[in-house]
Each structure stands twice: as structure tokens, then as C-alpha cells.
PDB file of C-alpha atoms in Angstrom:
ATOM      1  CA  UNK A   1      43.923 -12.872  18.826  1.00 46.00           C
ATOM      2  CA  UNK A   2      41.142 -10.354  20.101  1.00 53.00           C
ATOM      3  CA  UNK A   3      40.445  -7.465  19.056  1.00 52.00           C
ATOM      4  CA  UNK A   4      42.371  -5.436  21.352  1.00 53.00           C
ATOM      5  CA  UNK A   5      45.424  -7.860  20.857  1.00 59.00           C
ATOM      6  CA  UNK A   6      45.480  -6.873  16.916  1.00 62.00           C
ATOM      7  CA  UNK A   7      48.311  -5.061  15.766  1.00 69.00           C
ATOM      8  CA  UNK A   8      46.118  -3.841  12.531  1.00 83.00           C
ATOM      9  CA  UNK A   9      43.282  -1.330  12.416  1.00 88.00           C
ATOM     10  CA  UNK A  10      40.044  -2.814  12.316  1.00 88.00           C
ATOM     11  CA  UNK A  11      36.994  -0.642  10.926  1.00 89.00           C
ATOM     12  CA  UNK A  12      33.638  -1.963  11.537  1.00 87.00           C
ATOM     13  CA  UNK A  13      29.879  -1.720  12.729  1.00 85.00           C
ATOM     14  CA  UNK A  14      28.411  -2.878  16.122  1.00 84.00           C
ATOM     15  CA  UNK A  15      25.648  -1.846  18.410  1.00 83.00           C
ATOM     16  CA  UNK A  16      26.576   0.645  21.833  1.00 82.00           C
ATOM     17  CA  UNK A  17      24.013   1.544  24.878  1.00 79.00           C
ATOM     18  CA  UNK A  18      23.710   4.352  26.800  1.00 77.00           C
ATOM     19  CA  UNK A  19      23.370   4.581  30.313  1.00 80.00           C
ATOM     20  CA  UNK A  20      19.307   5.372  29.731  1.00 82.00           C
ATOM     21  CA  UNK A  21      19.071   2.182  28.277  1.00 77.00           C
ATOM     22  CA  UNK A  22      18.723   3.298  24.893  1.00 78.00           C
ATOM     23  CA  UNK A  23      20.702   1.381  21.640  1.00 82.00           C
ATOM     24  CA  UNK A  24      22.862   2.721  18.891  1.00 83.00           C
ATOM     25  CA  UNK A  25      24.561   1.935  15.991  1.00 86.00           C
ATOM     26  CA  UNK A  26      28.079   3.054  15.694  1.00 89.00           C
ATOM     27  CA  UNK A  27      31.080   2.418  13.163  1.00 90.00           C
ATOM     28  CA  UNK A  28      33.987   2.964  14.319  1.00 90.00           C
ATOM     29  CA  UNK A  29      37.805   2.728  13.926  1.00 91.00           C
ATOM     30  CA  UNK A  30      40.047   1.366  16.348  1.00 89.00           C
ATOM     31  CA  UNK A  31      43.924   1.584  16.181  1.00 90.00           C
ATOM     32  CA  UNK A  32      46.494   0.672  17.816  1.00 89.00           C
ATOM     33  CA  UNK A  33      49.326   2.700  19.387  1.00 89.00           C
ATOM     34  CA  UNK A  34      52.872   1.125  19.549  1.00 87.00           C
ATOM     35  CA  UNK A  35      55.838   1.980  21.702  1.00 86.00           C
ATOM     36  CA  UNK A  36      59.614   2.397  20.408  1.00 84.00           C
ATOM     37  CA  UNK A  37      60.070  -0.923  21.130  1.00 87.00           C
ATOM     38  CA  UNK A  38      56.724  -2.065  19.137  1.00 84.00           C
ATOM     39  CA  UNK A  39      54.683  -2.884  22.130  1.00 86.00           C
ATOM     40  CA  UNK A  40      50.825  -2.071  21.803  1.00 86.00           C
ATOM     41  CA  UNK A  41      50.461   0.379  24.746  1.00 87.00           C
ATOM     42  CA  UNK A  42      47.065   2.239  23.396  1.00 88.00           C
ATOM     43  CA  UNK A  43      44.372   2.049  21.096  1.00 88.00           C
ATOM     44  CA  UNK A  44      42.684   5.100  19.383  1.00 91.00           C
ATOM     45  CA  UNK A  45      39.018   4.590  19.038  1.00 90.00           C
ATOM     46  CA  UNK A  46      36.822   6.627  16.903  1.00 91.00           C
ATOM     47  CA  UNK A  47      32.928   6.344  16.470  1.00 90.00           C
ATOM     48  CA  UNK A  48      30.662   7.997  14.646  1.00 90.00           C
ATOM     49  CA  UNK A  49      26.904   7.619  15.226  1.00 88.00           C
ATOM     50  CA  UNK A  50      24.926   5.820  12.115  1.00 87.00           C
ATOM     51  CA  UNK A  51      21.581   5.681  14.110  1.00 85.00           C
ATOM     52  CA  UNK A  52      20.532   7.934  11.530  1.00 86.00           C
ATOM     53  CA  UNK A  53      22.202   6.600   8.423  1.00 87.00           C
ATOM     54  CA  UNK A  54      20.832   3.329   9.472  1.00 84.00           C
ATOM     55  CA  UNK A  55      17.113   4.712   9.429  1.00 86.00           C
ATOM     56  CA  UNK A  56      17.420   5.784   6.165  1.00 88.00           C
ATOM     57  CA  UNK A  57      19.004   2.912   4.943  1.00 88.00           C
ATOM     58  CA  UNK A  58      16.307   1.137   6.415  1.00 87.00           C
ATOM     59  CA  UNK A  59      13.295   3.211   4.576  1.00 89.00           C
ATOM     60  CA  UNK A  60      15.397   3.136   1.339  1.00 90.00           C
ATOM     61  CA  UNK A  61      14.839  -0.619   1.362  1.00 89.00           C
ATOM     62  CA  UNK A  62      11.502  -0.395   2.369  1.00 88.00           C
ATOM     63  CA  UNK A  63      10.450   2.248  -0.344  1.00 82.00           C
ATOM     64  CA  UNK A  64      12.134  -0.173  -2.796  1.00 84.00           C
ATOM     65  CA  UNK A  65      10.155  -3.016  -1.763  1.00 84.00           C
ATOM     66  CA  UNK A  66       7.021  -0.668  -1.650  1.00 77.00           C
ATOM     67  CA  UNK A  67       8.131   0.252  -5.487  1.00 77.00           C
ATOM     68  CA  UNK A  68       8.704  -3.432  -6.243  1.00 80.00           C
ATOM     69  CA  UNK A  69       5.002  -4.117  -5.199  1.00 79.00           C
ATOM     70  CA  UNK A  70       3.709  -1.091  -6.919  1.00 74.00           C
ATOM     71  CA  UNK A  71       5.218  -2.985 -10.344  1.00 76.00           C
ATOM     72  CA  UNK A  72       3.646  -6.120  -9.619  1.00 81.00           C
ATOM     73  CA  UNK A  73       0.453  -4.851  -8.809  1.00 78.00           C
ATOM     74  CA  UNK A  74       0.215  -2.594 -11.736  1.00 77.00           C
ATOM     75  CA  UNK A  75       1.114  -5.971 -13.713  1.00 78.00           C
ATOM     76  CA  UNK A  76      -1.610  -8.126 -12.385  1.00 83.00           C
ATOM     77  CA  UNK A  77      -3.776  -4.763 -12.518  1.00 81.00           C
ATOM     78  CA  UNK A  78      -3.340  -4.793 -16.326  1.00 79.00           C
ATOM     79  CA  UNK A  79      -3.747  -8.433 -16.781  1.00 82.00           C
ATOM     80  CA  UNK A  80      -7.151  -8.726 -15.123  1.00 84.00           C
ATOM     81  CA  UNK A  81      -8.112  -5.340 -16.603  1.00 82.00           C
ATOM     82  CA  UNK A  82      -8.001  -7.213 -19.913  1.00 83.00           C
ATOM     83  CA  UNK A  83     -10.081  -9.966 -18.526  1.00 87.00           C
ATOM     84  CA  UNK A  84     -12.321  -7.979 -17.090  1.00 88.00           C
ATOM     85  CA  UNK A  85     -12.869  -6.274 -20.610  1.00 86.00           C
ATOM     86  CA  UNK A  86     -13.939  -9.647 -21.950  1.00 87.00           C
ATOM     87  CA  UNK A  87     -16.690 -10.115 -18.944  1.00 89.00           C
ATOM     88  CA  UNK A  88     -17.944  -6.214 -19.276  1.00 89.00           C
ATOM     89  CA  UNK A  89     -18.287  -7.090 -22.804  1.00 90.00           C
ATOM     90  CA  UNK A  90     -20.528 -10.330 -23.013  1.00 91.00           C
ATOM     91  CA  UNK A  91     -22.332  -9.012 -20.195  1.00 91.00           C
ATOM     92  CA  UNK A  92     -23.083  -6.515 -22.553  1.00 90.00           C
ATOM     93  CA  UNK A  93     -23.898  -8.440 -25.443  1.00 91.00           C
ATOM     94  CA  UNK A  94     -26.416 -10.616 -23.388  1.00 93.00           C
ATOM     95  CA  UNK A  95     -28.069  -7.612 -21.778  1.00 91.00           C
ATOM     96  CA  UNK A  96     -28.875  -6.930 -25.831  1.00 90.00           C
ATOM     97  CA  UNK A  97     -30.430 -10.445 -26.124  1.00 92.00           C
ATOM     98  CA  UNK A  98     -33.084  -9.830 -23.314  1.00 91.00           C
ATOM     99  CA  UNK A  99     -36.214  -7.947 -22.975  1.00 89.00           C
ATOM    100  CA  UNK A 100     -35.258  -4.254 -20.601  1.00 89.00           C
ATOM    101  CA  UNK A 101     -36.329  -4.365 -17.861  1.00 86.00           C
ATOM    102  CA  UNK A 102     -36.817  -8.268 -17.271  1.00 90.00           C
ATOM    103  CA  UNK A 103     -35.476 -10.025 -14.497  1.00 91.00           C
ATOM    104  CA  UNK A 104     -32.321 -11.195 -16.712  1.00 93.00           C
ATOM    105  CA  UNK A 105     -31.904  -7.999 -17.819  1.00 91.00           C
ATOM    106  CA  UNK A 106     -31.769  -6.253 -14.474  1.00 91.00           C
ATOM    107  CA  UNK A 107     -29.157  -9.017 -13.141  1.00 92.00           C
ATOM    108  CA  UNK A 108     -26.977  -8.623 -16.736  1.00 92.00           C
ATOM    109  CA  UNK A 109     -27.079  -5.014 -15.421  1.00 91.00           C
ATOM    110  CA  UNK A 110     -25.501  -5.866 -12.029  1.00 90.00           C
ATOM    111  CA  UNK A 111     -22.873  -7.421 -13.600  1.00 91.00           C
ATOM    112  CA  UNK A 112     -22.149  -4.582 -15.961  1.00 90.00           C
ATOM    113  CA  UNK A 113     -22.210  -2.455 -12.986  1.00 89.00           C
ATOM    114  CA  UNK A 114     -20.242  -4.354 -10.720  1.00 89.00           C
ATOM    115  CA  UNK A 115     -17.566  -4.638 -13.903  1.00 88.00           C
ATOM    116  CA  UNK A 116     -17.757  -1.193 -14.251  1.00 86.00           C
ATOM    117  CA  UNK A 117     -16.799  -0.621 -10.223  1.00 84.00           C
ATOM    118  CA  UNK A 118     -14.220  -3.370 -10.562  1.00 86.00           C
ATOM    119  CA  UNK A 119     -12.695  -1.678 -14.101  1.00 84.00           C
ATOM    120  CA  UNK A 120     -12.527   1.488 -12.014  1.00 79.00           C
ATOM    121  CA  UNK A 121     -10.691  -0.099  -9.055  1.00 80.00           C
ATOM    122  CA  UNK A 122      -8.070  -1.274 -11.110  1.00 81.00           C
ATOM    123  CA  UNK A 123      -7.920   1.745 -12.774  1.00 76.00           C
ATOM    124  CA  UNK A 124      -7.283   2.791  -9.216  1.00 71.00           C
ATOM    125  CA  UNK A 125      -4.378   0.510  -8.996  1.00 74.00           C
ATOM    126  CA  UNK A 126      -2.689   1.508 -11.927  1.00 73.00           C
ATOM    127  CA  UNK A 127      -3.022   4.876 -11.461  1.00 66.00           C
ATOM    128  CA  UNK A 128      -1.337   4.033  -7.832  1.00 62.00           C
ATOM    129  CA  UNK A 129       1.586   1.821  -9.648  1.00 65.00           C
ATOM    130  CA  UNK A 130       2.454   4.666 -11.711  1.00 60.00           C
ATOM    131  CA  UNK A 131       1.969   7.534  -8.914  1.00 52.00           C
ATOM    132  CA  UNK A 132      -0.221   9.343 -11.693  1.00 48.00           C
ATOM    133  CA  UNK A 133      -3.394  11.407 -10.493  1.00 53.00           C
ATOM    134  CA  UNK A 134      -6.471  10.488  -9.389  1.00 65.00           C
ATOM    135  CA  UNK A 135     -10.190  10.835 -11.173  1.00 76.00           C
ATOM    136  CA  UNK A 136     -11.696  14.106  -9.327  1.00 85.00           C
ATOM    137  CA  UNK A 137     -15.184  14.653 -10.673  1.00 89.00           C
ATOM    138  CA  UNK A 138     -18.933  15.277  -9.947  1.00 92.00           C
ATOM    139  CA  UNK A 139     -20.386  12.430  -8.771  1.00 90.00           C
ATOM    140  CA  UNK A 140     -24.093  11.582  -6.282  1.00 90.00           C
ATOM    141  CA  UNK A 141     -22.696   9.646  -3.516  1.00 88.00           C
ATOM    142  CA  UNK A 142     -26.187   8.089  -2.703  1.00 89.00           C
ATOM    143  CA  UNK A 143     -25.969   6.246  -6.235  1.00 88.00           C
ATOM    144  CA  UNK A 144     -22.403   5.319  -4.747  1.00 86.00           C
ATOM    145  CA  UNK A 145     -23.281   4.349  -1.761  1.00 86.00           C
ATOM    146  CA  UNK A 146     -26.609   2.479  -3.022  1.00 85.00           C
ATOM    147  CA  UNK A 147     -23.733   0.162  -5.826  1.00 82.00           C
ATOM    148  CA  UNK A 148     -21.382  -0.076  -3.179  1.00 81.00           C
ATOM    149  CA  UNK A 149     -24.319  -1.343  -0.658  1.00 82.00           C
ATOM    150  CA  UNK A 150     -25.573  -4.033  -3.331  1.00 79.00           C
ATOM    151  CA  UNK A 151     -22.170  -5.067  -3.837  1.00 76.00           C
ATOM    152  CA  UNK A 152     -21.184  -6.069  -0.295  1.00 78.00           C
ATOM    153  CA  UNK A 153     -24.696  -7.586   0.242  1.00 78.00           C
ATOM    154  CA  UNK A 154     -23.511 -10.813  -1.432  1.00 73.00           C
ATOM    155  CA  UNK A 155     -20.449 -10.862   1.127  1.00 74.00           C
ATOM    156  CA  UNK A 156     -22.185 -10.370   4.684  1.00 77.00           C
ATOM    157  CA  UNK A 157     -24.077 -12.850   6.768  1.00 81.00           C
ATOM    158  CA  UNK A 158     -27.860 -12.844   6.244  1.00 83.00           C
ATOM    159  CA  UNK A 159     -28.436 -11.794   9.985  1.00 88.00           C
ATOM    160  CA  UNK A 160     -26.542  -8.428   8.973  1.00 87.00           C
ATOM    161  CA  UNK A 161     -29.536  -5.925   7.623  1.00 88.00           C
ATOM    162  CA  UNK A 162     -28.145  -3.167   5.204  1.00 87.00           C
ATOM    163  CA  UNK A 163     -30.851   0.091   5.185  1.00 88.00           C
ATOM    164  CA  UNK A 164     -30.252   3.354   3.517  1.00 85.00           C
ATOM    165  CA  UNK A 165     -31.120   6.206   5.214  1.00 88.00           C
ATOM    166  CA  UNK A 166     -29.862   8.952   2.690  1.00 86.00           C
ATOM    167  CA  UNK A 167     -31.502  12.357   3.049  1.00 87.00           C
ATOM    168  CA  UNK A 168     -29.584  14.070   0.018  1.00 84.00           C
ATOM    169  CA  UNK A 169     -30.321  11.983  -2.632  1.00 81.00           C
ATOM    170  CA  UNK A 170     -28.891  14.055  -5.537  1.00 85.00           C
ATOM    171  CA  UNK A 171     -26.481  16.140  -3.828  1.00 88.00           C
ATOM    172  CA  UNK A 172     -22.796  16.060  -5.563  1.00 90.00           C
ATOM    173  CA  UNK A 173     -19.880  16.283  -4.355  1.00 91.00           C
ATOM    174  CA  UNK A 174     -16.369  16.403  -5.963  1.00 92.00           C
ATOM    175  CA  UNK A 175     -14.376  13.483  -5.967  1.00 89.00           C
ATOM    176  CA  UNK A 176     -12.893  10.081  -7.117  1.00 83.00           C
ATOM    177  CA  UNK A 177     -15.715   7.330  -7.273  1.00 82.00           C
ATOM    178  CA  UNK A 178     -13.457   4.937  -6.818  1.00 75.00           C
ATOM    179  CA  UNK A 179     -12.123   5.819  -3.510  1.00 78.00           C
ATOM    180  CA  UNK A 180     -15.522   6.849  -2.093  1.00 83.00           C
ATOM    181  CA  UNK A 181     -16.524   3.359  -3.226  1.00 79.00           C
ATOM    182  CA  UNK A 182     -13.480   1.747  -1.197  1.00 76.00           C
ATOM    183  CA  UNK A 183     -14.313   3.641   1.227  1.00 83.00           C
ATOM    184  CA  UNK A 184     -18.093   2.500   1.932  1.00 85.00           C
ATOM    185  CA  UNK A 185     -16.985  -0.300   1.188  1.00 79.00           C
ATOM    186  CA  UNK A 186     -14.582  -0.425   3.972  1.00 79.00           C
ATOM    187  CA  UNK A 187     -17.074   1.051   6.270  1.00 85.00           C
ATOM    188  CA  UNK A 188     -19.705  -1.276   5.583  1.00 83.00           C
ATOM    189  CA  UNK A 189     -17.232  -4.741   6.226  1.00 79.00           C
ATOM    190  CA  UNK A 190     -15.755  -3.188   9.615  1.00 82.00           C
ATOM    191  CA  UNK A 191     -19.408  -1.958  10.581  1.00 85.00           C
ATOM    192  CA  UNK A 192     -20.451  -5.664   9.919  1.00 81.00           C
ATOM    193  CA  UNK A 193     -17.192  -6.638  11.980  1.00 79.00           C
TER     194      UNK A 193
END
């Protein structure tokens, strides 16, 4: 039997257009109307729009997925936060082994740096995985900007040329140095884009 051909009422979903062209999503009941004699002579539709209920339903599943990946970043956050505890740390130790100053010594310093950057990035995601607030604080954003330079140097081709041009060297300004460093970062990889 079809649908109209039921003798039952049948709830449901399905998808209606209007004369614009437009879609909707609509649940609806239909039932049938019997005569004395038990004939089907009408059917009494009703439909409610879900357009909306659908939307939400939609961003409810997306903003658990969003959740999910919050968890399993803040995981692998924490996991090669205590890795990169281990690197900071020998990097450390062999910085203490070296004359100041030498040429080991000043790339044993990059690396603590760059750990330190990296440490704060995942700090970053952490802090993001558990929705908790971010580092405001003093910081000179030409010391940022000079790390953050050094750092992408090893990525770009050697036809790219990176020059500062920074005319406030020790001005401060207020905020996270870890997103300003994302963000030059970001800047410098789409400028070399």
C-alpha cells in the first residue's frame, strides 16, 4: 500500500519546497478520515516546520565534535608537553657544559628558546581544551617578532629574504605571547605564500 492507501496514521520527517525554490524540513502527521461504511474518504495532514530544530540539531552535533577534538587535543597537548620538558631540560644541561657565548652555546640557546615558544603553544592548547583564560601580560613585540622571525627562517625557501624593520624596539604592549607569536607566525607563512 502507499501512503495515502494506509488506513493507520503515519508520523514522520521529509523535505517540502516552496514556490521560491527554497527547501524545508517538515514532520508531519497524516491521518486518515473514514466514512460510516469505513471507506477512506480524507486525510488530515499536519506539519510543523523543523527548519529550525534541524539547525540546531545540526550545531549541537557539531559543537560536540568541536568538544570531542578539544579532548583529544588537550591529550596529545599534555603528552608532548611532557616530552617537550625532557628536550627544554637537556638543552639546558648542555648549554651548562659550554663556554657563553660560543657558537654551541648560542645554538643550545635557540633550542631553549624555540622549547620555550613551543611549551607556550601548548600551553595555548590546553588552555583552549579546557576553555580557561588566556596569558595577558607585558610583553616587547619586537623580541616577539625577532623569535618568531628566526623560527620560520628554517621553514621558507632561501629565495624568501626576512628583514626587520621595527621602529619601536622596546615598546610594550599588553597581551598573550603566544598568540602574537601565532600570529607573526601566520603572517610571515601567507606573506611567503
Amino acid at each position: 500500500k502507499t501512503l495515502f492507501q494506509s488506513a493507520s496514521v503515519w508520523k514522520g520527517r521529509y523535505g517540502r519546497g516552496t514556490k521560491q525554490g527554497s527547501d524545508y524540513d517538515v514532520q508531519a502527521t497524516i491521518t486518515p478520515i473514514k466514512s460510516g461504511s469505513r471507506e477512506i474518504t480524507h486525510y488530515v495532514v499536519i506539519e510543523r516546520n523543523m527548519t529550525h530544530e534541524m539547525q540546531l540539531e545540526r550545531r549541537l552535533r557539531q559543537s560536540q565534535k568541536l568538544e570531542s577534538i578539544g579532548t583529544l587535543a588537550g591529550g596529545i597537548a599534555h603528552d608532548f608537553n611532557n616530552i617537550l620538558t625532557s628536550l627544554l631540560l637537556y638543552a639546558e644541561l648542555a648549554q651548562d657544559e659550554v663556554s657563553p657565548g660560543g657558537s654551541t652555546w648560542k645554538k643550545l640557546d635557540q633550542i631553549v628558546k624555540a622549547g620555550q615558544r613551543a611549551r607556550d603553544l601548548v600551553r595555548q592548547i590546553l588552555t583552549f581544551s579546557r576553555e580557561g583564560e588566556k596569558e595577558v601580560r607585558p610583553i616587547t613585540l619586537a623580541v616577539i617578532v625577532k623569535e618568531a622571525s628566526h623560527l620560520i627562517r628554517a621553514t621558507l625557501p632561501s629565495t624568501i629574504v626576512i628583514r626587520h624593520d621595527i621602529q619601536a624596539p622596546r615598546d610594550m604592549i599588553m597581551a598573550d605571547p603566544t598568540q602574537v607569536h601565532q600570529v607573526v607566525m601566520n603572517l610571515c607563512t601567507n606573506a611567503a605564500y
